[in-house]
């Protein structure tokens, strides 16, 4: 079963996918920045963790104005990370351990150093080179007002004015993110053809799929209207426009032409579950990140509602759900769940938010048990398996994230979840680099207990919990394919209880008091110690329920969804 699950073409329906933020994973050459050789050396760790695939954040040549999401060349590896030959070897070596590879494709924008953008700047207004982007004259008699007042996802304006060779101000260009990330014009056939070719370039190298960055933003309304107060479905001028689906349908055709077919995973931030599901129709993407679940607070009603809405929306298109607790853009769960407001919202990020890390850690452990029990695909962001907290006291002069700078220093930015991993030893760089050199972001001095080496020897560690969860998940038929049914009859207020298949129950106590458990034969895994047989606050378990003959004592599940 396990082997079959790993090798069949529908592997992506139940996979555990580990996100490698290359810069911060492991540094083999000692320059303080993670690299491909570092990942290669740690492949046995990833095999032992039990993941099915790795998603690499962009490893392409980039000036790093946005951590690599400003790509200057989609077909070469950034020299800080290694070479194309190393990437090819890494893909093969991972595969030899049964681990597939997903690469990150960034279609909405390129780096301002990309040859296309440099050519567009040089060629001037009205040129075919500029048509691949969104160059536009300014408004007003002097052309000094931006073409629109659209707001950037990184705060501030979305247009920057060019300067001609004579120093005179010229046209403006659109960038939904930083000025170093000019947006491509997806109405242009060359933009479409180029990206299909990039997909083939990586698929030909054996990668199993792509993660599509900012997937709902590519297409813009060419009339450039302002954003309405309450845009109806498909009415937003630069988000979730209907024409996007045509792009993904053509990418699906590219992916399906391979044997085995390659997989498309979308980064789709959309509040509307029905619109979200449209991206997952059978001839579009295979899966997309479930940010609704990720952003919810640690609250039983909220989480249950999100699970239900998610499963319902995915059922309508026969796509598997994904469960994501964090990634390289958001606050680490150990920190987020330790706060009075444990929801996630980019706009609400502030320095100095009070946090109880002991509470956060307990909840993050329970959240791992919960998400690993849900039907679909599980994402693990590097370092979450070690229970790393957000690093909130990085020296200000070491911060790199444009989100921090563009907010005028109000938003701490995303560096705190990107701190290099601690592997071994008692002091920085904790085995991240082979030398004593300080990594590109400094690591806290109190991470000795959080290293992978330390945690591997401790059965009560977060790493041991993740290893147990992933091993059980891989081998248990109920967890692989069993339907989810809520155990309403047993649920207390603030408790999530559900079955997978007929034999496995997951119970999570988010209430302030310990609760009894349904009758069971065995506790398969628990995020914390049971006390007198009760499940304490902020604790989760997987239970093996009595087999069929003893079914009379079993709780009555609600009908299958
Ligand atoms: C995505 C990435 C994020 C990046 C942005 C712009 O949201 O996850 O890291 O900054 O796109 O490319």
Coordinates of C-alpha atoms and ligand atoms in Angstrom, one line a residue:
X1 CA 0.0 0.0 0.0
X2 CA 2.7 2.4 1.1
X3 CA 4.8 1.7 -1.9
X4 CA 1.9 1.9 -4.2
X5 CA 0.8 5.2 -2.7
X6 CA 4.2 6.6 -3.4
X7 CA 4.6 5.5 -6.9
X8 CA 1.3 5.7 -8.6
X9 CA 0.3 8.7 -10.7
X10 CA -2.2 10.1 -8.1
X11 CA 0.6 10.4 -5.5
X12 CA -0.2 14.1 -5.2
X13 CA -3.7 13.3 -3.7
X14 CA -2.3 12.2 -0.4
X15 CA 1.3 13.3 -0.4
X16 CA 3.3 15.0 2.4
X17 CA 5.3 17.8 0.7
X18 CA 8.1 19.5 2.5
X19 CA 8.9 23.1 1.6
X20 CA 12.6 23.8 1.2
X21 CA 13.5 27.5 1.5
X22 CA 16.9 26.8 0.0
X23 CA 18.7 29.9 1.4
X24 CA 18.0 28.7 4.9
X25 CA 18.1 24.9 4.8
X26 CA 21.7 23.9 4.8
X27 CA 25.0 25.5 3.7
X28 CA 27.6 23.2 2.3
X29 CA 30.1 25.6 1.0
X30 CA 30.4 27.7 4.1
X31 CA 29.4 31.1 2.7
X32 CA 26.5 31.5 5.2
X33 CA 23.8 30.9 2.6
X34 CA 22.0 27.5 2.1
X35 CA 22.7 25.7 -1.2
X36 CA 21.8 22.7 -3.3
X37 CA 24.9 20.7 -2.0
X38 CA 23.5 21.3 1.5
X39 CA 20.1 19.9 0.6
X40 CA 21.8 16.9 -1.1
X41 CA 23.7 16.2 2.0
X42 CA 20.6 16.2 4.1
X43 CA 18.4 14.0 1.9
X44 CA 18.6 11.1 4.4
X45 CA 17.1 13.4 7.0
X46 CA 14.2 14.1 4.7
X47 CA 13.8 10.4 3.9
X48 CA 13.7 9.6 7.6
X49 CA 11.2 12.4 8.2
X50 CA 9.0 10.5 5.8
X51 CA 8.1 13.1 3.2
X52 CA 7.0 12.2 -0.4
X53 CA 8.1 15.4 -2.2
X54 CA 10.2 18.5 -1.8
X55 CA 9.0 21.9 -3.0
X56 CA 12.0 24.2 -3.6
X57 CA 11.4 27.9 -3.4
X58 CA 13.0 29.7 -6.4
X59 CA 16.5 28.6 -6.9
X60 CA 17.0 30.5 -10.2
X61 CA 19.4 33.3 -10.9
X62 CA 18.1 36.4 -9.0
X63 CA 19.3 39.7 -7.5
X64 CA 17.3 38.6 -4.4
X65 CA 15.3 41.8 -4.1
X66 CA 12.5 39.5 -2.9
X67 CA 14.3 36.4 -1.7
X68 CA 14.5 34.9 -5.2
X69 CA 10.9 35.7 -6.3
X70 CA 12.5 38.2 -8.6
X71 CA 13.8 35.8 -11.3
X72 CA 16.5 37.0 -13.8
X73 CA 16.8 33.7 -15.6
X74 CA 14.3 30.8 -15.1
X75 CA 16.7 28.2 -16.6
X76 CA 19.8 28.8 -14.5
X77 CA 20.5 28.2 -10.8
X78 CA 21.6 31.2 -8.8
X79 CA 25.4 30.8 -8.3
X80 CA 24.9 31.2 -4.5
X81 CA 22.9 28.0 -4.6
X82 CA 24.9 25.9 -7.1
X83 CA 24.7 24.9 -10.8
X84 CA 22.1 23.4 -13.1
X85 CA 24.1 20.1 -13.1
X86 CA 23.7 20.1 -9.3
X87 CA 20.0 20.7 -9.5
X88 CA 19.6 17.8 -12.0
X89 CA 21.6 15.5 -9.7
X90 CA 19.6 16.6 -6.7
X91 CA 16.4 15.7 -8.4
X92 CA 17.7 12.3 -9.3
X93 CA 19.2 11.6 -5.9
X94 CA 16.0 12.6 -4.2
X95 CA 14.1 10.3 -6.5
X96 CA 16.4 7.4 -5.7
X97 CA 15.2 7.9 -2.1
X98 CA 11.6 7.9 -3.2
X99 CA 11.3 11.7 -2.9
X100 CA 9.8 13.8 -5.8
X101 CA 10.7 17.4 -6.6
X102 CA 8.4 20.4 -7.2
X103 CA 10.0 23.6 -8.5
X104 CA 8.6 27.1 -8.0
X105 CA 7.5 29.0 -11.1
X106 CA 7.0 32.7 -10.9
X107 CA 4.8 33.8 -13.8
X108 CA 3.3 37.1 -12.6
X109 CA 6.6 39.1 -12.8
X110 CA 10.3 38.9 -13.6
X111 CA 13.3 40.6 -12.1
X112 CA 14.0 44.0 -13.4
X113 CA 17.4 42.5 -14.4
X114 CA 15.7 39.9 -16.6
X115 CA 16.8 40.4 -20.3
X116 CA 13.2 41.1 -21.4
X117 CA 12.8 44.0 -19.0
X118 CA 16.2 45.4 -19.7
X119 CA 15.4 45.3 -23.4
X120 CA 12.0 47.0 -22.8
X121 CA 13.7 49.8 -20.9
X122 CA 16.3 50.3 -23.7
X123 CA 13.8 50.0 -26.5
X124 CA 11.5 52.8 -25.3
X125 CA 7.8 53.7 -25.6
X126 CA 5.7 52.0 -28.3
X127 CA 8.3 49.2 -28.9
X128 CA 7.4 45.5 -29.1
X129 CA 9.7 44.9 -26.2
X130 CA 7.5 47.0 -23.9
X131 CA 4.4 45.1 -24.9
X132 CA 5.5 42.1 -22.8
X133 CA 5.0 44.2 -19.7
X134 CA 2.6 46.9 -18.6
X135 CA 4.2 50.2 -19.6
X136 CA 1.8 53.1 -19.7
X137 CA 1.9 56.9 -19.9
X138 CA 1.0 58.7 -16.7
X139 CA -2.2 60.6 -16.1
X140 CA -2.5 64.3 -15.9
X141 CA -1.0 67.0 -18.2
X142 CA 2.6 66.2 -17.2
X143 CA 2.0 62.4 -17.1
X144 CA 3.2 62.5 -13.5
X145 CA 0.3 60.7 -12.0
X146 CA 0.2 56.9 -11.9
X147 CA -2.0 55.2 -14.4
X148 CA -4.0 53.6 -11.5
X149 CA -4.1 53.8 -7.7
X150 CA -3.9 50.0 -7.3
X151 CA -2.2 49.1 -4.0
X152 CA 0.8 46.8 -3.9
X153 CA 0.6 43.5 -2.0
X154 CA 3.7 44.8 -0.3
X155 CA 2.1 48.2 0.6
X156 CA 2.7 51.4 -1.5
X157 CA 2.2 52.1 -5.2
X158 CA 2.2 49.5 -8.0
X159 CA 3.7 51.8 -10.7
X160 CA 7.2 53.2 -11.1
X161 CA 8.1 55.9 -13.6
X162 CA 10.9 55.2 -16.0
X163 CA 13.6 57.7 -17.0
X164 CA 14.6 58.1 -20.6
X165 CA 18.2 58.1 -21.8
X166 CA 18.2 62.0 -21.7
X167 CA 17.1 61.9 -18.0
X168 CA 13.6 63.0 -18.8
X169 CA 10.7 61.2 -17.0
X170 CA 9.0 58.6 -19.2
X171 CA 6.3 55.9 -19.1
X172 CA 5.3 54.1 -15.9
X173 CA 5.5 50.3 -15.5
X174 CA 3.3 48.1 -13.3
X175 CA 4.6 45.9 -10.4
X176 CA 2.1 44.4 -8.0
X177 CA 5.1 43.7 -5.7
X178 CA 8.3 45.6 -5.6
X179 CA 9.6 47.9 -8.4
X180 CA 12.3 45.2 -8.9
X181 CA 9.5 42.8 -10.0
X182 CA 7.8 44.2 -13.1
X183 CA 4.6 42.4 -14.0
X184 CA 4.4 40.5 -17.3
X185 CA 1.6 41.0 -19.8
X186 CA -0.3 37.7 -20.0
X187 CA -2.2 38.8 -23.0
X188 CA 1.0 38.6 -25.0
X189 CA 1.5 35.3 -26.8
X190 CA 5.3 35.3 -26.3
X191 CA 4.8 35.5 -22.5
X192 CA 2.6 32.4 -22.7
X193 CA 4.9 30.5 -25.0
X194 CA 7.9 31.3 -22.9
X195 CA 6.3 30.0 -19.7
X196 CA 5.2 26.8 -21.4
X197 CA 8.8 26.3 -22.5
X198 CA 10.0 26.9 -18.9
X199 CA 7.6 24.3 -17.7
X200 CA 9.0 21.8 -20.2
X201 CA 12.5 22.7 -19.3
X202 CA 12.0 21.6 -15.8
X203 CA 9.7 18.7 -16.6
X204 CA 12.3 17.4 -19.0
X205 CA 14.7 17.3 -16.0
X206 CA 12.5 15.0 -14.1
X207 CA 10.7 17.3 -11.7
X208 CA 7.3 16.0 -10.7
X209 CA 5.5 19.3 -10.7
X210 CA 5.5 23.1 -10.2
X211 CA 4.3 25.4 -7.5
X212 CA 2.8 28.4 -9.2
X213 CA 3.6 31.7 -7.5
X214 CA 0.9 34.4 -7.1
X215 CA -1.3 32.3 -9.4
X216 CA -4.4 34.4 -9.2
X217 CA -2.7 37.7 -10.2
X218 CA -1.4 37.1 -13.7
X219 CA -4.2 38.6 -15.8
X220 CA -5.1 42.3 -15.7
X221 CA -7.9 44.3 -17.1
X222 CA -6.3 46.1 -20.0
X223 CA -8.6 49.1 -19.5
X224 CA -6.8 49.6 -16.2
X225 CA -9.9 50.7 -14.1
X226 CA -9.6 51.4 -10.4
X227 CA -10.4 48.6 -8.0
X228 CA -14.1 48.8 -7.1
X229 CA -15.1 49.0 -3.4
X230 CA -16.7 45.6 -3.5
X231 CA -15.6 43.8 -6.7
X232 CA -18.0 41.0 -7.7
X233 CA -16.7 37.7 -9.0
X234 CA -14.3 38.3 -11.9
X235 CA -14.6 42.1 -11.6
X236 CA -11.3 42.8 -9.8
X237 CA -8.9 44.4 -12.3
X238 CA -5.9 42.4 -11.3
X239 CA -7.0 39.4 -9.2
X240 CA -8.9 36.2 -10.1
X241 CA -9.8 37.3 -13.6
X242 CA -11.7 34.7 -15.6
X243 CA -9.1 34.6 -18.4
X244 CA -6.6 33.1 -16.0
X245 CA -8.2 29.7 -16.3
X246 CA -7.2 29.5 -20.0
X247 CA -3.6 29.9 -18.9
X248 CA -3.8 27.0 -16.4
X249 CA -5.7 24.8 -18.9
X250 CA -2.8 25.2 -21.3
X251 CA -0.3 24.4 -18.6
X252 CA -2.3 21.3 -17.7
X253 CA -2.0 20.1 -21.3
X254 CA 1.8 20.6 -21.0
X255 CA 1.8 18.6 -17.7
X256 CA -0.4 15.9 -19.0
X257 CA 1.8 15.3 -22.0
X258 CA 4.4 13.8 -19.7
X259 CA 4.6 10.2 -18.4
X260 CA 4.0 10.2 -15.6
X261 CA 1.9 13.4 -15.8
X262 CA 3.4 16.4 -14.0
X263 CA 1.5 18.2 -11.3
X264 CA 0.4 21.9 -10.9
X265 CA 0.1 23.4 -7.4
X266 CA -1.2 26.9 -7.1
X267 CA -0.6 29.6 -4.7
X268 CA -4.1 31.0 -4.8
X269 CA -5.1 33.5 -2.1
X270 CA -8.9 33.8 -2.5
X271 CA -11.5 34.2 0.2
X272 CA -14.3 32.8 -1.9
X273 CA -14.2 29.0 -1.7
X274 CA -16.3 28.5 -4.9
X275 CA -14.0 30.8 -7.0
X276 CA -11.0 29.0 -5.5
X277 CA -12.3 25.6 -6.5
X278 CA -12.6 26.8 -10.1
X279 CA -8.8 26.6 -10.3
X280 CA -9.0 22.9 -9.4
X281 CA -11.3 21.8 -12.2
X282 CA -10.1 18.5 -13.8
X283 CA -8.4 20.3 -16.7
X284 CA -6.6 23.0 -14.6
X285 CA -4.4 22.7 -11.5
X286 CA -4.2 19.5 -9.4
X287 CA -4.1 21.2 -6.0
X288 CA -3.8 24.7 -4.4
X289 CA -2.7 25.9 -1.0
X290 CA -5.5 26.1 1.5
X291 CA -4.8 29.4 3.1
X292 CA -8.2 29.7 4.7
X293 CA -7.4 26.9 7.1
X294 CA -3.9 28.3 7.7
X295 CA -5.2 31.8 8.6
X296 CA -7.9 30.6 11.1
X297 CA -7.3 31.0 14.8
X298 CA -6.9 28.2 17.3
X299 CA -10.6 27.8 17.8
X300 CA -12.6 24.6 17.4
X301 CA -15.6 26.2 15.6
X302 CA -13.4 28.2 13.2
X303 CA -11.2 25.2 12.3
X304 CA -14.2 22.9 11.9
X305 CA -15.9 25.4 9.7
X306 CA -12.8 25.7 7.6
X307 CA -12.4 21.9 7.2
X308 CA -16.0 21.6 6.2
X309 CA -16.0 24.4 3.7
X310 CA -12.7 23.2 2.3
X311 CA -13.9 19.6 1.8
X312 CA -17.1 20.7 0.3
X313 CA -15.5 23.1 -2.2
X314 CA -12.9 20.4 -3.2
X315 CA -15.6 17.7 -3.5
X316 CA -17.3 19.8 -6.1
X317 CA -14.3 19.5 -8.5
X318 CA -13.0 16.1 -7.2
X319 CA -9.7 17.6 -6.1
X320 CA -7.8 16.8 -2.9
X321 CA -7.6 19.4 -0.2
X322 CA -4.3 20.6 1.0
X323 CA -3.5 21.4 4.7
X324 CA -0.9 24.0 5.3
X325 CA 0.2 25.4 8.7
X326 CA 2.7 27.9 7.5
X327 CA 5.3 28.8 4.8
X328 CA 8.1 31.2 4.1
X329 CA 5.7 34.2 4.1
X330 CA 3.8 33.8 7.4
X331 CA 4.4 33.7 11.2
X332 CA 5.6 30.3 12.5
X333 CA 2.8 28.3 14.2
X334 CA 4.6 28.0 17.5
X335 CA 4.5 31.7 17.8
X336 CA 1.2 32.4 16.2
X337 CA -0.7 29.9 18.3
X338 CA 0.8 31.4 21.4
X339 CA -1.0 34.7 20.9
X340 CA -4.3 36.1 22.1
X341 CA -5.2 36.5 18.4
X342 CA -3.9 33.4 16.8
X343 CA -5.4 34.0 13.3
X344 CA -3.0 35.0 10.5
X345 CA -3.3 38.3 8.7
X346 CA -0.5 40.0 6.8
X347 CA -1.9 43.4 7.6
X348 CA -1.9 42.8 11.3
X349 CA 1.8 41.9 11.7
X350 CA 3.5 44.1 14.3
X351 CA 6.7 44.1 16.4
X352 CA 6.3 43.2 20.1
X353 CA 3.0 41.2 20.0
X354 CA 2.8 39.4 23.4
X355 CA 3.4 35.6 22.9
X356 CA 3.3 32.6 25.2
X357 CA 5.6 30.2 23.5
X358 CA 4.8 27.3 25.8
X359 CA 1.1 27.5 24.9
X360 CA 2.1 28.0 21.2
X361 CA 4.3 24.9 21.2
X362 CA 1.5 22.8 22.8
X363 CA -1.0 24.0 20.2
X364 CA 1.4 23.6 17.3
X365 CA 2.0 20.0 18.3
X366 CA -1.8 19.4 18.4
X367 CA -2.2 21.2 15.1
X368 CA 0.4 18.9 13.5
X369 CA -1.6 15.9 14.8
X370 CA -4.9 17.4 13.4
X371 CA -3.6 18.4 10.0
X372 CA -1.8 15.1 9.4
X373 CA -5.2 13.3 10.0
X374 CA -7.1 15.4 7.5
X375 CA -7.9 13.9 4.0
X376 CA -5.7 15.2 1.2
X377 CA -2.2 16.6 0.9
X378 CA -0.1 17.9 3.8
X379 CA 2.5 20.6 3.5
X380 CA 5.4 21.0 6.0
X381 CA 7.5 24.2 5.9
X382 CA 11.1 23.5 6.9
X383 CA 11.7 24.0 10.6
X384 CA 8.1 23.5 11.6
X385 CA 9.0 19.9 12.1
X386 CA 11.5 21.2 14.7
X387 CA 9.0 23.5 16.3
X388 CA 11.0 26.6 15.5
X389 CA 9.4 29.8 16.7
X390 CA 9.3 33.0 14.7
X391 CA 12.6 34.9 15.4
X392 CA 11.2 38.3 16.4
X393 CA 14.4 40.0 17.6
X394 CA 16.5 40.0 14.5
X395 CA 18.7 43.1 14.5
X396 CA 17.0 45.7 12.4
X397 CA 20.1 46.2 10.3
X398 CA 20.0 42.5 9.2
X399 CA 16.4 42.5 8.0
X400 CA 16.1 41.9 4.2
X401 CA 12.4 41.5 3.4
X402 CA 10.9 44.2 1.2
X403 CA 7.6 43.8 3.1
X404 CA 9.3 45.3 6.1
X405 CA 10.9 48.2 4.3
X406 CA 7.9 49.1 2.1
X407 CA 5.6 49.2 5.2
X408 CA 7.8 52.0 6.6
X409 CA 9.2 49.6 9.2
X410 CA 5.8 48.9 10.8
X411 CA 5.5 45.3 9.5
X412 CA 8.4 43.1 10.9
X413 CA 8.4 41.3 7.5
X414 CA 9.0 37.7 6.8
X415 CA 12.7 37.3 7.8
X416 CA 11.6 35.8 11.2
X417 CA 10.3 32.6 9.7
X418 CA 13.3 32.3 7.3
X419 CA 16.1 32.0 9.8
X420 CA 18.6 29.2 8.9
X421 CA 17.8 25.8 10.4
X422 CA 19.7 24.5 13.5
X423 CA 21.1 21.0 12.7
X424 CA 23.5 20.2 15.5
X425 CA 25.7 21.5 18.3
X426 CA 25.2 24.1 21.1
X427 CA 25.8 27.4 19.4
X428 CA 25.2 29.2 16.1
X429 CA 25.5 28.3 13.3
X430 CA 24.3 24.9 14.8
X431 CA 25.8 22.9 11.9
X432 CA 24.0 25.0 9.3
X433 CA 27.4 25.9 7.8
X434 CA 30.6 23.8 8.1
X435 CA 32.4 27.0 9.3
X436 CA 31.7 29.2 12.2
X437 CA 30.6 31.9 9.9
X438 CA 27.4 33.6 10.8
X439 CA 24.5 32.8 8.4
X440 CA 22.8 35.4 6.2
X441 CA 20.3 35.8 9.0
X442 CA 21.6 35.3 12.6
X443 CA 20.2 32.4 14.6
X444 CA 19.1 32.8 18.2
X445 CA 21.6 31.8 21.0
X446 CA 18.9 29.6 22.7
X447 CA 18.3 27.1 19.9
X448 CA 20.6 24.3 21.1
X449 CA 17.6 22.2 22.2
X450 CA 15.9 22.7 18.9
X451 CA 18.5 21.2 16.7
X452 CA 17.6 18.2 14.5
X453 CA 20.4 16.2 16.2
X454 CA 19.1 17.0 19.7
X455 CA 15.5 16.3 18.8
X456 CA 16.2 13.0 17.0
X457 CA 17.3 11.5 20.4
X458 CA 14.2 12.8 22.3
X459 CA 11.0 10.8 21.8
X460 CA 9.0 13.7 23.2
X461 CA 10.4 16.2 20.6
X462 CA 8.5 17.9 17.8
X463 CA 10.7 16.1 15.3
X464 CA 9.9 12.7 16.8
X465 CA 6.2 13.6 16.7
X466 CA 6.4 14.5 13.0
X467 CA 8.3 11.3 12.2
X468 CA 5.7 9.2 14.0
X469 CA 2.8 11.1 12.3
X470 CA 4.2 10.8 8.8
X471 CA 5.1 7.1 9.3
X472 CA 1.6 6.2 10.5
X473 CA 0.0 8.3 7.8
X474 CA 1.9 6.6 5.1
X475 CA 1.1 3.1 6.3
X476 CA -2.5 3.4 7.6
X477 CA -5.1 2.6 5.0
X478 CA -7.8 4.6 6.9
X479 CA -5.6 7.7 6.9
X480 CA -4.7 7.3 3.2
X481 CA -8.2 6.8 1.8
X482 CA -10.8 6.7 4.5
X483 CA -13.6 9.2 4.4
X484 CA -13.8 11.9 7.1
X485 CA -16.9 11.6 9.4
X486 CA -17.4 13.9 12.4
X487 CA -18.0 12.3 15.7
X488 CA -20.6 14.7 16.9
X489 CA -22.1 12.3 19.4
X490 CA -18.8 12.4 21.3
X491 CA -17.8 15.9 20.8
X492 CA -17.7 18.3 23.7
X493 CA -17.7 22.1 23.3
X494 CA -14.4 23.1 21.9
X495 CA -13.4 19.6 20.8
X496 CA -12.8 18.4 17.2
X497 CA -13.4 14.7 16.8
X498 CA -13.6 12.8 13.6
X499 CA -13.0 9.4 12.1
X500 CA -11.0 8.5 9.0
X501 CA -12.4 5.3 7.6
X502 CA -13.8 2.9 10.1
X503 CA -10.9 2.4 12.4
X504 CA -9.1 5.7 13.2
X505 CA -10.3 8.6 15.2
X506 CA -8.6 12.0 15.7
X507 CA -9.7 14.0 18.7
X508 CA -8.4 17.5 19.4
X509 CA -9.2 19.4 22.6
X510 CA -9.2 23.1 22.1
X511 CA -11.4 23.7 25.2
X512 CA -10.1 24.9 28.6
X513 CA -10.8 21.6 30.4
X514 CA -9.7 18.0 29.9
X515 CA -12.2 15.8 28.1
X516 CA -12.8 12.0 28.0
X517 CA -12.0 10.0 24.9
X518 CA -14.2 7.7 22.9
X519 CA -13.8 4.0 23.6
X520 CA -10.6 2.8 21.9
X521 CA -8.2 -0.1 21.6
X522 CA -5.1 2.0 21.4
X523 CA -3.7 5.5 21.4
X524 CA -1.6 5.6 18.2
X525 CA 0.0 9.0 18.8
X526 CA -0.6 11.9 21.2
X527 CA 0.7 15.4 21.0
X528 CA 1.0 15.5 24.8
X529 CA 0.5 13.2 27.8
X530 CA -3.0 12.0 28.7
X531 CA -3.9 12.6 32.3
X532 CA -6.0 9.9 34.0
X533 CA -7.2 8.8 30.6
X534 CA -8.4 12.3 29.8
X535 CA -7.3 14.5 26.9
X536 CA -5.9 17.8 28.3
X537 CA -6.4 21.2 26.8
X538 CA -4.5 21.9 23.5
X539 CA -3.8 18.2 23.0
X540 CA -4.6 15.9 20.1
X541 CA -4.6 12.1 19.7
X542 CA -5.1 9.5 17.0
X543 CA -7.0 6.5 18.4
X544 CA -7.5 3.0 17.0
X545 CA -11.1 2.2 17.6
X546 CA -12.4 -1.3 18.3
X547 CA -12.7 -3.6 15.3
X548 CA -16.2 -4.4 13.8
X549 CA -17.4 -7.0 16.3
X550 CA -17.1 -4.5 19.1
X551 CA -18.8 -1.9 17.1
X552 CA -21.7 -1.6 19.5
X553 CA -19.6 0.4 21.9
X554 CA -18.4 2.6 19.2
X555 CA -19.6 6.2 18.9
X556 CA -22.2 6.8 16.3
X557 CA -20.7 8.9 13.5
X558 CA -22.7 11.5 11.7
X559 CA -23.4 10.4 8.1
X560 CA -20.5 10.7 5.6
X561 CA -20.2 14.1 4.1
Ligands
LIG1 C1 4.4 34.8 -3.3 C2 5.6 34.3 -2.5 C3 6.3 35.4 -1.8 C4 6.7 36.4 -2.8 C5 5.5 36.9 -3.7 C6 5.9 37.7 -4.9 O1 3.4 35.2 -2.4 O2 5.3 33.2 -1.7 O3 7.4 35.0 -1.0 O4 7.2 37.6 -2.1 O5 4.8 35.8 -4.2 O6 6.6 36.9 -5.8

